[in-house]
Short mmCIF file of C-alpha atoms in Angstrom, two decimals:
data_model
loop_
_atom_site.label_atom_id
_atom_site.label_comp_id
_atom_site.label_asym_id
_atom_site.label_seq_id
_atom_site.Cartn_x
_atom_site.Cartn_y
_atom_site.Cartn_z
CA MET N 208 -168.04 -25.28 -74.15
CA THR N 209 -165.43 -27.07 -72.26
CA VAL N 210 -163.04 -26.57 -75.34
CA LEU N 211 -163.71 -22.53 -75.53
CA VAL N 212 -162.92 -21.88 -71.44
CA GLY N 213 -160.32 -24.60 -71.71
CA ALA N 214 -158.06 -22.66 -74.53
CA PHE N 215 -157.84 -19.77 -72.60
CA SER N 216 -158.41 -21.05 -68.50
CA GLY N 217 -154.54 -20.48 -67.25
CA GLU N 218 -153.53 -23.36 -65.01
CA GLU N 219 -154.78 -21.79 -61.92
CA GLY N 220 -157.58 -21.01 -63.59
CA GLY N 221 -157.30 -17.14 -64.38
CA PHE N 222 -157.72 -16.54 -67.22
CA THR N 223 -155.03 -16.54 -70.00
CA LEU N 224 -153.77 -16.01 -74.70
CA ASP N 225 -150.76 -17.54 -73.44
CA ARG N 226 -152.36 -21.47 -74.89
CA VAL N 227 -153.57 -20.01 -78.18
CA ARG N 228 -150.68 -17.62 -78.42
CA ALA N 229 -149.24 -21.06 -78.17
CA LEU N 230 -151.07 -21.88 -81.65
CA GLY N 231 -148.36 -20.11 -83.43
CA GLU N 232 -145.62 -21.92 -82.77
CA GLU N 233 -143.80 -23.94 -85.24
CA THR N 234 -145.06 -27.69 -84.84
CA PRO N 235 -149.00 -26.84 -84.68
CA LEU N 236 -148.64 -24.57 -87.52
CA ARG N 237 -147.01 -27.22 -89.40
CA ALA N 238 -149.53 -29.67 -87.88
CA LEU N 239 -152.09 -27.05 -89.25
CA ARG N 240 -150.18 -26.42 -92.77
CA GLU N 241 -150.24 -30.14 -93.00
CA SER N 242 -154.11 -30.83 -91.98
CA VAL N 243 -155.42 -27.72 -94.39
CA LEU N 244 -153.13 -29.82 -97.42
CA LEU N 245 -154.16 -33.35 -96.82
CA SER N 246 -157.90 -32.14 -96.84
CA LEU N 247 -158.01 -29.26 -99.26
CA LEU N 248 -156.34 -32.73 -101.89
CA SER N 249 -158.30 -35.08 -100.37
CA ALA N 250 -161.93 -32.89 -101.25
CA ALA N 251 -160.42 -31.90 -104.20
CA ILE N 252 -159.91 -35.62 -105.85
CA GLY N 253 -162.90 -36.55 -104.38
CA ALA N 254 -165.14 -34.55 -105.47
CA VAL N 255 -164.17 -34.59 -108.88
CA LEU N 256 -164.14 -38.21 -109.60
CA GLY N 257 -166.87 -38.54 -106.95
CA ALA N 258 -169.23 -36.39 -109.38
CA VAL N 259 -168.47 -37.87 -112.79
CA LEU N 260 -169.28 -41.33 -110.96
CA ALA N 261 -172.19 -40.07 -109.78
CA GLN N 262 -173.42 -38.54 -113.53
CA LEU N 263 -172.89 -42.07 -114.79
CA VAL N 264 -175.04 -42.96 -112.02
CA LEU N 265 -177.94 -41.25 -113.06
CA SER N 266 -177.35 -41.96 -116.32
CA ALA N 267 -178.35 -45.61 -115.44
CA PRO N 268 -182.11 -45.69 -115.82
CA PRO N 269 -183.29 -45.62 -111.71
CA THR N 270 -184.81 -48.76 -111.32
CA SER N 271 -181.79 -51.04 -112.73
CA VAL N 272 -179.36 -53.09 -110.89
CA VAL N 273 -176.28 -51.40 -110.71
CA ARG N 274 -177.63 -48.15 -110.09
CA ARG N 275 -178.90 -48.84 -107.06
CA VAL N 276 -176.13 -51.87 -106.09
CA VAL N 277 -173.97 -48.40 -106.42
CA THR N 278 -175.75 -46.05 -104.00
CA SER N 279 -175.54 -48.62 -102.13
CA LEU N 280 -172.36 -49.70 -102.06
CA CYS N 281 -171.31 -45.73 -101.76
CA GLY N 282 -173.13 -45.24 -98.56
CA VAL N 283 -171.31 -47.77 -97.14
CA LEU N 284 -168.06 -47.53 -98.34
CA ALA N 285 -168.68 -43.51 -97.31
CA GLN N 286 -168.97 -44.70 -93.02
CA PHE N 287 -166.17 -47.45 -94.07
CA GLY N 288 -163.37 -45.14 -92.40
CA GLY N 289 -160.92 -45.61 -89.34
CA VAL N 290 -158.88 -48.46 -88.12
CA THR N 291 -161.04 -51.42 -90.19
CA LEU N 292 -159.64 -48.72 -93.40
CA ALA N 293 -156.10 -48.17 -92.49
CA PHE N 294 -155.28 -52.43 -91.91
CA ALA N 295 -156.96 -52.58 -95.27
CA TRP N 296 -154.15 -50.34 -96.78
CA LEU N 297 -151.37 -51.90 -94.41
CA ALA N 298 -151.91 -55.50 -95.73
CA THR N 299 -152.14 -53.62 -99.67
CA LEU N 300 -149.47 -51.78 -99.59
CA GLY N 301 -148.14 -51.02 -96.94
CA PHE N 302 -144.61 -52.72 -95.57
CA GLY N 303 -145.42 -56.98 -95.91
CA GLY N 304 -148.07 -55.88 -98.14
CA LEU N 305 -150.04 -58.19 -100.30
CA LEU N 306 -150.14 -55.85 -103.37
CA THR N 307 -145.91 -55.22 -102.40
CA GLU N 308 -144.24 -58.66 -102.11
CA LEU N 309 -146.41 -59.13 -105.65
CA LEU N 310 -144.79 -56.58 -107.17
CA ALA N 311 -141.12 -57.57 -105.61
CA ARG N 312 -141.46 -61.13 -107.45
CA THR N 313 -142.51 -59.96 -109.97
CA ILE N 314 -140.67 -56.73 -111.20
CA GLY N 315 -138.50 -56.77 -108.47
CA THR N 316 -139.09 -53.50 -106.17
CA SER N 317 -138.67 -53.00 -103.10
CA GLU N 318 -140.89 -52.19 -99.66
CA ALA N 319 -138.69 -49.23 -99.40
CA GLY N 320 -140.63 -47.90 -101.70
CA PHE N 321 -143.58 -47.82 -100.61
CA ALA N 322 -142.83 -45.48 -97.52
CA TRP N 323 -145.01 -43.01 -98.74
CA LEU N 324 -147.77 -44.71 -97.17
CA TYR N 325 -147.00 -43.50 -93.91
CA GLU N 326 -146.74 -39.69 -95.34
CA LEU N 327 -149.39 -36.95 -96.61
CA PRO N 328 -149.43 -38.69 -100.10
CA GLY N 329 -150.34 -41.84 -98.49
CA LEU N 330 -152.75 -40.48 -95.73
CA VAL N 331 -153.84 -38.54 -99.38
CA LEU N 332 -155.26 -41.55 -100.84
CA VAL N 333 -156.40 -43.83 -98.06
CA TYR N 334 -158.37 -40.78 -97.40
CA THR N 335 -159.48 -40.45 -100.99
CA TYR N 336 -161.45 -43.97 -101.01
CA PHE N 337 -164.26 -43.21 -98.64
CA GLN N 338 -164.45 -39.50 -99.94
CA ILE N 339 -165.75 -40.31 -103.43
CA PRO N 340 -168.31 -41.63 -102.40
CA LEU N 341 -169.91 -39.10 -99.94
CA MET N 342 -169.48 -36.94 -102.74
CA VAL N 343 -171.77 -39.82 -105.16
CA ILE N 344 -173.86 -39.07 -102.17
CA VAL N 345 -173.63 -35.72 -101.26
CA PHE N 346 -174.05 -34.25 -104.94
CA LEU N 347 -175.94 -36.97 -106.24
CA PRO N 348 -179.07 -35.05 -105.89
CA ALA N 349 -177.90 -31.44 -107.13
CA LEU N 350 -177.33 -34.01 -110.38
CA GLU N 351 -181.31 -35.03 -109.88
CA GLY N 352 -182.30 -31.42 -109.81
CA LEU N 353 -181.49 -30.61 -113.44
CA ARG N 354 -184.34 -31.07 -115.39
CA PRO N 355 -184.68 -32.41 -118.56
CA GLN N 356 -186.40 -29.21 -119.97
CA TRP N 357 -183.42 -27.60 -119.48
CA ARG N 358 -181.62 -29.47 -121.54
CA GLU N 359 -184.48 -29.94 -124.10
CA ALA N 360 -184.46 -25.58 -124.58
CA ALA N 361 -180.91 -25.93 -124.83
CA VAL N 362 -181.67 -28.33 -127.56
CA ASN N 363 -184.02 -26.66 -129.72
CA LEU N 364 -182.44 -23.27 -129.30
CA GLY N 365 -179.24 -25.01 -130.97
CA ALA N 366 -177.22 -25.66 -128.59
CA THR N 367 -174.05 -28.14 -128.19
CA PRO N 368 -174.04 -30.97 -125.50
CA TRP N 369 -170.79 -28.84 -125.19
CA GLN N 370 -172.74 -25.54 -124.69
CA TYR N 371 -175.17 -26.97 -122.75
CA TRP N 372 -172.54 -28.38 -119.69
CA THR N 373 -170.37 -25.29 -119.67
CA ARG N 374 -173.05 -22.69 -119.94
CA VAL N 375 -175.99 -24.00 -118.51
CA ALA N 376 -175.56 -26.98 -116.46
CA ILE N 377 -172.32 -26.45 -114.22
CA PRO N 378 -173.39 -22.73 -113.36
CA LEU N 379 -175.77 -23.74 -112.28
CA LEU N 380 -174.41 -27.43 -110.17
CA ARG N 381 -171.03 -24.82 -109.39
CA PRO N 382 -172.78 -23.87 -105.88
CA ALA N 383 -173.96 -27.61 -105.64
CA PHE N 384 -170.09 -28.47 -106.11
CA LEU N 385 -168.27 -26.29 -104.15
CA GLY N 386 -171.13 -27.27 -100.91
CA SER N 387 -170.10 -30.53 -101.86
CA ALA N 388 -166.19 -29.37 -102.11
CA LEU N 389 -166.61 -28.34 -98.60
CA LEU N 390 -168.26 -31.21 -96.77
CA LEU N 391 -165.88 -33.98 -98.25
CA PHE N 392 -163.22 -30.81 -96.68
CA ALA N 393 -165.09 -31.02 -92.82
CA ASN N 394 -164.92 -34.36 -93.09
CA ALA N 395 -160.94 -34.93 -93.54
CA PHE N 396 -159.83 -32.22 -92.01
CA ALA N 397 -161.82 -33.75 -88.81
CA ALA N 398 -160.99 -37.33 -89.25
CA TYR N 399 -158.73 -39.05 -87.78
CA ALA N 400 -158.68 -42.90 -86.23
CA THR N 401 -157.42 -43.44 -90.29
CA ALA N 402 -154.80 -41.34 -90.06
CA ALA N 403 -153.94 -42.52 -86.01
CA ALA N 404 -153.44 -45.73 -86.78
CA LEU N 405 -152.19 -45.24 -90.81
CA VAL N 406 -149.24 -43.21 -89.14
CA SER N 407 -147.40 -44.22 -85.76
CA GLN N 408 -145.18 -41.96 -85.28
CA GLY N 409 -145.05 -38.12 -85.18
CA ALA N 410 -148.33 -35.57 -85.61
CA PRO N 411 -147.82 -34.12 -88.79
CA ILE N 412 -151.84 -32.90 -88.54
CA THR N 413 -153.76 -31.76 -85.99
CA PRO N 414 -156.04 -34.00 -85.13
CA LEU N 415 -152.76 -36.56 -84.36
CA LEU N 416 -150.64 -33.16 -81.75
CA ILE N 417 -153.88 -32.87 -80.12
CA ARG N 418 -153.30 -36.53 -79.30
CA SER N 419 -150.18 -36.19 -78.59
CA ALA N 420 -151.39 -33.11 -76.31
CA LEU N 421 -153.99 -35.32 -74.62
CA THR N 422 -151.42 -38.59 -73.95
CA SER N 423 -148.63 -35.74 -72.94
CA GLU N 424 -148.61 -34.41 -69.90
CA VAL N 425 -145.97 -31.50 -71.30
CA VAL N 426 -146.64 -29.78 -74.68
CA LEU N 427 -143.85 -26.46 -76.30
CA GLY N 428 -144.03 -26.25 -72.26
CA GLN N 429 -147.71 -25.98 -71.60
CA GLN N 430 -150.44 -28.22 -69.54
CA ASP N 431 -153.85 -28.51 -71.07
CA PHE N 432 -152.53 -26.93 -75.52
CA GLY N 433 -155.48 -29.26 -76.47
CA PHE N 434 -157.63 -27.91 -75.58
CA ALA N 435 -156.13 -24.59 -78.62
CA LEU N 436 -155.73 -27.11 -80.97
CA ALA N 437 -159.77 -28.43 -80.66
CA LEU N 438 -160.79 -24.28 -80.39
CA GLU N 439 -158.87 -24.49 -83.23
CA MET N 440 -159.90 -27.36 -85.18
CA VAL N 441 -163.82 -26.30 -84.49
CA VAL N 442 -163.10 -22.26 -85.72
CA VAL N 443 -161.58 -24.14 -89.20
CA VAL N 444 -165.09 -26.35 -89.93
CA ALA N 445 -167.59 -23.81 -88.34
CA VAL N 446 -166.39 -21.12 -90.95
CA VAL N 447 -166.09 -24.25 -93.69
CA MET N 448 -169.06 -25.45 -92.69
CA ALA N 449 -170.97 -22.02 -92.64
CA LEU N 450 -170.04 -21.49 -96.22
CA TYR N 451 -171.22 -25.07 -97.42
CA ALA N 452 -174.52 -23.43 -95.33
CA TRP N 453 -174.44 -20.83 -97.60
CA LEU N 454 -174.06 -22.50 -101.30
CA LEU N 455 -176.67 -24.50 -99.56
CA LYS N 456 -179.04 -21.93 -99.60
CA ARG N 457 -177.75 -20.61 -102.98
CA THR N 458 -179.00 -24.21 -104.14
CA SER N 459 -181.63 -24.62 -103.12
CA ARG N 460 -183.10 -21.84 -104.89
CA TRP N 461 -183.93 -23.81 -108.18
CA LEU N 462 -183.53 -27.02 -106.79
CA ARG N 463 -187.22 -26.46 -104.80
#
């Protein structure tokens, strides 16, 4: 409610649309575009690789050590973010990082070649690190919901494994997969600490632009512009989560 009121309140307390109109300026539009692109790329990569890993985990017996270790690691890594994750990547691939120095000594690469880590491609890579285990956690129950009887029925009717996956399993898993991908999108779109620690200069994404709005007296000629930016993020996340809830409802029809 505070964000909603602040986005439409003037400097003297009256109603105004100036802050909302300012969202159409070049800087917030570019930040929104970069945030959406970052979320889409990290969610797509995390969803595909996470789904494959979840299927590999499911192929192991429920009591196997490998399955329990992988699921436990995914539970930990899905929450491993923020400054700690950014520092880990900086210490590995950043300027003066361990792998950077090793490659420079062995094959003569330049540190300038790793500048992408501090830009959008670097954020996609770092975000994927916690998107993949999150996908395993949220998508594994859907895979477990595939009943063995469905595979047996398809085989008895003469279907090949490829036909079973393309005509039975994948259509059934599609709502759960898309819903999990939307959850990953919202997770990346709202992430702040990792990007703040990795990208110290500028504001390439909306959460960092909100930080600039909160720490600056005037942004784009307006005070308290962060309320409008926060409202923009709330609207995007609300739409994504509404779609996620709809897909989850469709998935629950056959998971019961």
